[in-house]
Amino acid sequence: MKKVSVGKHVVVLILAAFWIIMFALNGNFRMGDNLASILREASSTGIAALGMTFIIIMGDFDLSIGSMLAFLGIVMAGAMNSAGMVPSLILVCIAGVICGLLNGVIVSYFNVPAFITTLGTYYSFRALAYILNDANTIMCTEPAFLQIGNGSIGIIPIPFIMLLVLAVIGAVILNRTVYGRNVRALGNSMKACSISGINTKRVKTLAFMLMGFCTAAATMIVTARQACASPDVATNFHFDAITVVVLGGTKLTGGEGSIFNTVIAAILYASVANCLNLYHVDAKWQRICMGIILLLAFSFDFIQRTVGRLRENSQKKAAQSA
């Protein structure tokens, strides 16, 4: 029987504790509509975080996804108003993969660090979003499309169903395929991967393409929820996605991560934001709270290592005294 490490799933315990406390303290929190709102809110960030999980496991970041989302939204909304819903959804997926391919090629084949590459495309994609429609918002009125962001199947929001489907696919790729093992290996040691014959350039490029596809899926949800595409949207989207991934226990040093924990972390992150709204916390203070969560998430790996060393030292002292 496989042993389950509690430390690897601590985010599940944190979410459970948070929900138990909020269920006890706030009647509005436990209402069905509010819980559905949390799941809906978690979906777009969660889907982007799925792709980001692969990137961070490799030891890289993608800072461009917020601007990419704005650019893809303008592309999709413009196509929808002229060609219809289905062609525009296909187009946004293709465009997202191409954007990811651009990032991946620059990082992998031109050896430009991912931080520099995606910072550059962060500005480029945002500029394109402004240029394409002269910095104007494009309205989306197609009822079927709006259901992507606002509809439900039973009591489960459609965006959350999309998150779950993509999470299952992502987990299978990461845990059950050669490519997933190569992603983890790349995060552990690039040199060892090269020596063992793994095509590291292709692995990296495919991961960025997957990130582009996930951003396209998130674009559908965000645009449908807002019923418009704006070049100003998702300015902090990359920070939210990275925070969710790290909060889920994916190591910043690479080599280790969990799709399941990323989904749970997305729900926790949305739950905290929802709680702040229920208590009417000012938007500026909300950003401070989210910043603190970001710092705690980034410090979590360090805290775990420190606690582990202290426990190991105490065990050694106990053994010596015995």
Tab-separated table of C-alpha atoms in Angstrom:
chain	number	residue	atom	x	y	z
A	1	MET	CA	0.000	0.000	0.000
A	2	LYS	CA	1.406	3.384	-1.024
A	3	LYS	CA	2.128	5.704	1.892
A	4	VAL	CA	0.601	9.173	1.600
A	5	SER	CA	2.806	12.036	2.813
A	6	VAL	CA	0.808	14.618	4.735
A	7	GLY	CA	3.519	17.206	4.094
A	8	LYS	CA	2.977	16.952	0.349
A	9	HIS	CA	-0.756	17.613	0.727
A	10	VAL	CA	-0.721	20.222	3.497
A	11	VAL	CA	-2.672	22.602	1.231
A	12	VAL	CA	-5.635	20.193	1.470
A	13	LEU	CA	-5.570	20.450	5.268
A	14	ILE	CA	-5.305	24.243	5.089
A	15	LEU	CA	-8.308	24.446	2.750
A	16	ALA	CA	-10.351	22.116	4.968
A	17	ALA	CA	-9.481	24.121	8.099
A	18	PHE	CA	-10.257	27.421	6.372
A	19	TRP	CA	-13.653	26.214	5.149
A	20	ILE	CA	-14.562	24.760	8.569
A	21	ILE	CA	-13.731	28.073	10.265
A	22	MET	CA	-15.627	30.131	7.672
A	23	PHE	CA	-18.639	27.787	7.782
A	24	ALA	CA	-18.784	28.380	11.537
A	25	LEU	CA	-18.219	32.141	11.462
A	26	ASN	CA	-20.096	33.349	8.390
A	27	GLY	CA	-23.482	32.107	7.239
A	28	ASN	CA	-23.110	33.789	3.858
A	29	PHE	CA	-19.940	31.812	3.147
A	30	ARG	CA	-21.689	28.440	3.324
A	31	MET	CA	-24.528	29.424	1.001
A	32	GLY	CA	-24.669	27.375	-2.199
A	33	ASP	CA	-24.428	30.399	-4.489
A	34	ASN	CA	-21.341	31.638	-2.675
A	35	LEU	CA	-19.600	28.262	-2.850
A	36	ALA	CA	-20.383	28.087	-6.570
A	37	SER	CA	-18.930	31.588	-6.916
A	38	ILE	CA	-15.703	30.421	-5.255
A	39	LEU	CA	-15.381	27.489	-7.655
A	40	ARG	CA	-16.115	29.761	-10.617
A	41	GLU	CA	-13.527	32.279	-9.447
A	42	ALA	CA	-10.932	29.557	-8.931
A	43	SER	CA	-11.344	28.209	-12.449
A	44	SER	CA	-9.587	30.731	-14.705
A	45	THR	CA	-6.606	31.134	-12.383
A	46	GLY	CA	-6.572	27.381	-11.759
A	47	ILE	CA	-6.495	26.528	-15.458
A	48	ALA	CA	-3.591	28.910	-16.057
A	49	ALA	CA	-1.887	27.448	-12.985
A	50	LEU	CA	-2.078	23.957	-14.522
A	51	GLY	CA	0.165	25.072	-17.361
A	52	MET	CA	2.339	27.060	-14.956
A	53	THR	CA	2.844	23.896	-12.887
A	54	PHE	CA	4.699	22.297	-15.802
A	55	ILE	CA	6.787	25.448	-16.304
A	56	ILE	CA	7.785	25.754	-12.640
A	57	ILE	CA	8.527	22.023	-12.318
A	58	MET	CA	11.074	22.636	-15.099
A	59	GLY	CA	12.544	25.439	-12.980
A	60	ASP	CA	11.219	28.340	-15.106
A	61	PHE	CA	8.490	31.014	-14.990
A	62	ASP	CA	6.112	32.506	-17.539
A	63	LEU	CA	5.409	36.166	-16.781
A	64	SER	CA	3.602	36.819	-20.050
A	65	ILE	CA	0.294	35.024	-19.458
A	66	GLY	CA	-1.698	38.050	-18.270
A	67	SER	CA	-0.780	40.029	-21.356
A	68	MET	CA	-1.241	36.922	-23.485
A	69	LEU	CA	-4.770	36.577	-22.077
A	70	ALA	CA	-5.573	40.186	-22.986
A	71	PHE	CA	-4.213	39.698	-26.521
A	72	LEU	CA	-6.024	36.384	-27.013
A	73	GLY	CA	-9.250	37.919	-25.727
A	74	ILE	CA	-9.136	40.666	-28.346
A	75	VAL	CA	-8.348	38.112	-31.071
A	76	MET	CA	-11.181	35.824	-29.979
A	77	ALA	CA	-13.793	38.546	-29.532
A	78	GLY	CA	-12.979	40.117	-32.884
A	79	ALA	CA	-13.226	36.753	-34.637
A	80	MET	CA	-16.468	35.918	-32.824
A	81	ASN	CA	-18.199	39.043	-34.031
A	82	SER	CA	-17.228	38.293	-37.631
A	83	ALA	CA	-16.978	34.488	-37.923
A	84	GLY	CA	-19.043	33.062	-35.081
A	85	MET	CA	-18.360	31.242	-31.828
A	86	VAL	CA	-16.880	27.876	-32.854
A	87	PRO	CA	-14.261	29.256	-35.295
A	88	SER	CA	-13.239	31.896	-32.740
A	89	LEU	CA	-12.755	29.272	-29.998
A	90	ILE	CA	-10.616	27.168	-32.324
A	91	LEU	CA	-8.682	30.292	-33.325
A	92	VAL	CA	-7.962	31.341	-29.732
A	93	CYS	CA	-6.617	27.863	-28.911
A	94	ILE	CA	-4.334	27.927	-31.958
A	95	ALA	CA	-3.220	31.486	-31.172
A	96	GLY	CA	-2.486	30.516	-27.560
A	97	VAL	CA	-0.345	27.569	-28.633
A	98	ILE	CA	1.522	29.812	-31.099
A	99	CYS	CA	2.185	32.389	-28.356
A	100	GLY	CA	3.497	29.598	-26.134
A	101	LEU	CA	5.573	28.270	-29.029
A	102	LEU	CA	7.154	31.717	-29.432
A	103	ASN	CA	8.149	31.794	-25.764
A	104	GLY	CA	9.396	28.208	-25.899
A	105	VAL	CA	11.531	28.673	-29.009
A	106	ILE	CA	13.205	31.800	-27.635
A	107	VAL	CA	13.926	30.105	-24.298
A	108	SER	CA	14.979	26.727	-25.697
A	109	TYR	CA	16.667	27.415	-29.013
A	110	PHE	CA	18.063	30.911	-28.425
A	111	ASN	CA	19.020	30.190	-24.806
A	112	VAL	CA	17.413	33.351	-23.453
A	113	PRO	CA	16.388	32.882	-19.790
A	114	ALA	CA	12.643	32.374	-19.362
A	115	PHE	CA	12.406	35.341	-17.003
A	116	ILE	CA	13.822	37.710	-19.651
A	117	THR	CA	11.914	36.101	-22.535
A	118	THR	CA	8.497	36.198	-20.905
A	119	LEU	CA	9.081	39.667	-19.485
A	120	GLY	CA	9.684	40.816	-23.061
A	121	THR	CA	6.599	39.052	-24.399
A	122	TYR	CA	4.636	40.390	-21.414
A	123	TYR	CA	5.076	43.885	-22.877
A	124	SER	CA	4.738	42.719	-26.487
A	125	PHE	CA	1.448	40.835	-26.061
A	126	ARG	CA	-0.053	43.722	-24.081
A	127	ALA	CA	0.997	46.187	-26.783
A	128	LEU	CA	-0.579	43.967	-29.455
A	129	ALA	CA	-3.802	43.859	-27.425
A	130	TYR	CA	-3.936	47.657	-27.551
A	131	ILE	CA	-2.940	47.881	-31.212
A	132	LEU	CA	-5.413	45.308	-32.589
A	133	ASN	CA	-8.541	47.268	-31.696
A	134	ASP	CA	-7.116	50.740	-31.050
A	135	ALA	CA	-7.242	50.145	-27.275
A	136	ASN	CA	-11.024	49.677	-27.385
A	137	THR	CA	-13.096	47.056	-25.594
A	138	ILE	CA	-14.928	44.493	-27.759
A	139	MET	CA	-18.327	43.386	-26.482
A	140	CYS	CA	-19.363	39.714	-26.623
A	141	THR	CA	-23.100	39.058	-26.773
A	142	GLU	CA	-23.306	35.462	-28.045
A	143	PRO	CA	-25.521	33.697	-25.430
A	144	ALA	CA	-23.900	30.279	-25.916
A	145	PHE	CA	-20.444	31.769	-25.408
A	146	LEU	CA	-21.462	33.640	-22.258
A	147	GLN	CA	-22.541	30.306	-20.768
A	148	ILE	CA	-18.871	29.213	-20.777
A	149	GLY	CA	-18.143	31.712	-18.037
A	150	ASN	CA	-21.508	32.027	-16.312
A	151	GLY	CA	-23.398	28.767	-16.867
A	152	SER	CA	-23.675	25.684	-14.671
A	153	ILE	CA	-24.414	22.008	-15.113
A	154	GLY	CA	-26.587	21.215	-12.137
A	155	ILE	CA	-24.926	23.039	-9.254
A	156	ILE	CA	-21.394	22.836	-10.706
A	157	PRO	CA	-20.171	25.899	-12.647
A	158	ILE	CA	-19.076	25.157	-16.217
A	159	PRO	CA	-15.678	26.864	-15.702
A	160	PHE	CA	-14.946	24.530	-12.788
A	161	ILE	CA	-15.869	21.513	-14.908
A	162	MET	CA	-13.379	22.775	-17.506
A	163	LEU	CA	-10.758	23.050	-14.748
A	164	LEU	CA	-11.388	19.494	-13.577
A	165	VAL	CA	-11.245	18.042	-17.105
A	166	LEU	CA	-7.989	19.835	-17.902
A	167	ALA	CA	-6.578	18.901	-14.485
A	168	VAL	CA	-7.218	15.198	-15.146
A	169	ILE	CA	-5.532	15.488	-18.546
A	170	GLY	CA	-2.631	17.420	-17.011
A	171	ALA	CA	-2.209	14.870	-14.202
A	172	VAL	CA	-2.126	12.005	-16.699
A	173	ILE	CA	0.495	13.801	-18.801
A	174	LEU	CA	2.634	14.683	-15.785
A	175	ASN	CA	2.397	11.378	-13.915
A	176	ARG	CA	1.748	8.715	-16.547
A	177	THR	CA	3.732	9.675	-19.637
A	178	VAL	CA	7.364	9.772	-20.697
A	179	TYR	CA	6.992	13.489	-21.356
A	180	GLY	CA	5.875	14.109	-17.754
A	181	ARG	CA	8.876	12.197	-16.418
A	182	ASN	CA	11.126	14.245	-18.686
A	183	VAL	CA	9.640	17.489	-17.328
A	184	ARG	CA	10.447	16.400	-13.763
A	185	ALA	CA	13.899	15.237	-14.803
A	186	LEU	CA	14.578	18.567	-16.479
A	187	GLY	CA	13.733	20.372	-13.242
A	188	ASN	CA	16.097	18.137	-11.278
A	189	SER	CA	19.094	18.383	-13.607
A	190	MET	CA	19.361	19.826	-17.102
A	191	LYS	CA	22.861	18.383	-17.469
A	192	ALA	CA	21.773	14.861	-16.537
A	193	CYS	CA	18.891	15.078	-19.029
A	194	SER	CA	21.247	16.093	-21.833
A	195	ILE	CA	23.646	13.262	-20.998
A	196	SER	CA	20.807	10.719	-20.952
A	197	GLY	CA	19.682	11.795	-24.426
A	198	ILE	CA	16.507	13.687	-23.538
A	199	ASN	CA	15.674	16.398	-26.069
A	200	THR	CA	15.569	19.211	-23.512
A	201	LYS	CA	14.751	21.866	-26.107
A	202	ARG	CA	11.641	20.011	-27.247
A	203	VAL	CA	10.518	19.306	-23.671
A	204	LYS	CA	10.765	22.996	-22.769
A	205	THR	CA	9.090	24.192	-25.940
A	206	LEU	CA	6.157	21.805	-25.481
A	207	ALA	CA	5.703	22.983	-21.879
A	208	PHE	CA	5.408	26.605	-23.011
A	209	MET	CA	2.977	25.553	-25.744
A	210	LEU	CA	0.883	23.801	-23.076
A	211	MET	CA	1.006	27.022	-21.057
A	212	GLY	CA	-0.295	28.898	-24.094
A	213	PHE	CA	-3.182	26.449	-24.511
A	214	CYS	CA	-4.137	26.759	-20.832
A	215	THR	CA	-4.042	30.550	-21.143
A	216	ALA	CA	-6.378	30.311	-24.141
A	217	ALA	CA	-8.825	28.221	-22.077
A	218	ALA	CA	-8.632	30.774	-19.262
A	219	THR	CA	-9.258	33.521	-21.838
A	220	MET	CA	-12.575	31.925	-22.783
A	221	ILE	CA	-13.735	31.955	-19.162
A	222	VAL	CA	-12.570	35.483	-18.323
A	223	THR	CA	-13.992	36.976	-21.526
A	224	ALA	CA	-17.304	35.141	-21.149
A	225	ARG	CA	-17.671	36.221	-17.520
A	226	GLN	CA	-17.048	39.858	-18.380
A	227	ALA	CA	-19.022	39.680	-21.663
A	228	CYS	CA	-16.231	41.661	-23.291
A	229	ALA	CA	-12.560	41.587	-24.217
A	230	SER	CA	-10.409	44.430	-22.938
A	231	PRO	CA	-6.687	45.160	-23.442
A	232	ASP	CA	-6.505	46.200	-19.760
A	233	VAL	CA	-7.605	42.842	-18.334
A	234	ALA	CA	-5.547	40.434	-16.169
A	235	THR	CA	-2.686	42.748	-15.211
A	236	ASN	CA	-1.716	40.586	-12.207
A	237	PHE	CA	-2.755	37.257	-13.699
A	238	HIS	CA	0.776	35.820	-13.836
A	239	PHE	CA	1.347	36.563	-10.144
A	240	ASP	CA	-1.937	34.875	-9.211
A	241	ALA	CA	-1.103	31.763	-11.243
A	242	ILE	CA	2.435	31.507	-9.851
A	243	THR	CA	1.147	32.003	-6.293
A	244	VAL	CA	-1.394	29.202	-6.744
A	245	VAL	CA	1.250	26.809	-8.089
A	246	VAL	CA	3.711	27.533	-5.290
A	247	LEU	CA	0.935	27.461	-2.688
A	248	GLY	CA	0.178	23.967	-3.987
A	249	GLY	CA	3.671	22.831	-3.033
A	250	THR	CA	5.437	22.908	-6.396
A	251	LYS	CA	9.070	23.620	-5.643
A	252	LEU	CA	10.570	26.806	-7.075
A	253	THR	CA	13.815	24.920	-7.577
A	254	GLY	CA	12.011	22.544	-9.944
A	255	GLY	CA	11.651	18.792	-10.163
A	256	GLU	CA	8.594	18.358	-7.956
A	257	GLY	CA	4.953	19.391	-8.220
A	258	SER	CA	1.365	18.173	-8.168
A	259	ILE	CA	-1.576	18.973	-10.435
A	260	PHE	CA	-4.006	17.909	-7.691
A	261	ASN	CA	-2.426	20.305	-5.181
A	262	THR	CA	-2.529	23.104	-7.748
A	263	VAL	CA	-6.310	22.684	-8.110
A	264	ILE	CA	-6.771	22.663	-4.322
A	265	ALA	CA	-4.559	25.755	-4.004
A	266	ALA	CA	-6.648	27.555	-6.642
A	267	ILE	CA	-9.795	26.871	-4.581
A	268	LEU	CA	-8.026	28.049	-1.397
A	269	TYR	CA	-6.800	31.229	-3.096
A	270	ALA	CA	-10.304	32.004	-4.380
A	271	SER	CA	-11.775	31.196	-0.947
A	272	VAL	CA	-9.520	33.736	0.757
A	273	ALA	CA	-10.451	36.403	-1.820
A	274	ASN	CA	-14.117	35.573	-1.337
A	275	CYS	CA	-13.752	35.847	2.448
A	276	LEU	CA	-12.175	39.289	2.118
A	277	ASN	CA	-15.091	40.402	-0.061
A	278	LEU	CA	-17.647	39.039	2.412
A	279	TYR	CA	-16.080	41.114	5.170
A	280	HIS	CA	-15.941	44.178	2.883
A	281	VAL	CA	-12.166	44.541	3.080
A	282	ASP	CA	-10.953	47.471	0.974
A	283	ALA	CA	-9.459	46.498	-2.393
A	284	LYS	CA	-6.076	47.967	-1.473
A	285	TRP	CA	-5.912	45.872	1.682
A	286	GLN	CA	-7.008	42.849	-0.312
A	287	ARG	CA	-3.928	43.208	-2.511
A	288	ILE	CA	-1.786	43.460	0.628
A	289	CYS	CA	-3.349	40.255	1.959
A	290	MET	CA	-2.751	38.494	-1.357
A	291	GLY	CA	0.829	39.784	-1.315
A	292	ILE	CA	1.323	38.246	2.125
A	293	ILE	CA	-0.043	34.950	0.812
A	294	LEU	CA	2.425	35.188	-2.079
A	295	LEU	CA	5.326	35.717	0.353
A	296	LEU	CA	4.170	32.829	2.548
A	297	ALA	CA	3.799	30.575	-0.483
A	298	PHE	CA	7.298	31.403	-1.704
A	299	SER	CA	8.677	30.894	1.821
A	300	PHE	CA	6.893	27.586	2.403
A	301	ASP	CA	9.620	25.425	0.889
A	302	PHE	CA	12.245	27.201	3.024
A	303	ILE	CA	10.097	26.765	6.148
A	304	GLN	CA	9.667	23.044	5.416
A	305	ARG	CA	13.421	22.564	4.958
A	306	THR	CA	14.155	24.489	8.177
A	307	VAL	CA	11.637	22.466	10.187
A	308	GLY	CA	13.030	19.262	8.686
A	309	ARG	CA	16.603	20.187	9.689
A	310	LEU	CA	15.503	21.099	13.224
A	311	ARG	CA	13.628	17.792	13.564
A	312	GLU	CA	16.634	15.876	12.236
A	313	ASN	CA	18.998	17.638	14.651
A	314	SER	CA	16.697	16.959	17.615
A	315	GLN	CA	16.497	13.278	16.659
A	316	LYS	CA	20.289	13.071	16.440
A	317	LYS	CA	20.660	14.694	19.874
A	318	ALA	CA	18.067	12.326	21.325
A	319	ALA	CA	19.917	9.343	19.835
A	320	GLN	CA	23.262	10.559	21.203
A	321	SER	CA	21.849	11.145	24.691
A	322	ALA	CA	20.342	7.664	24.661
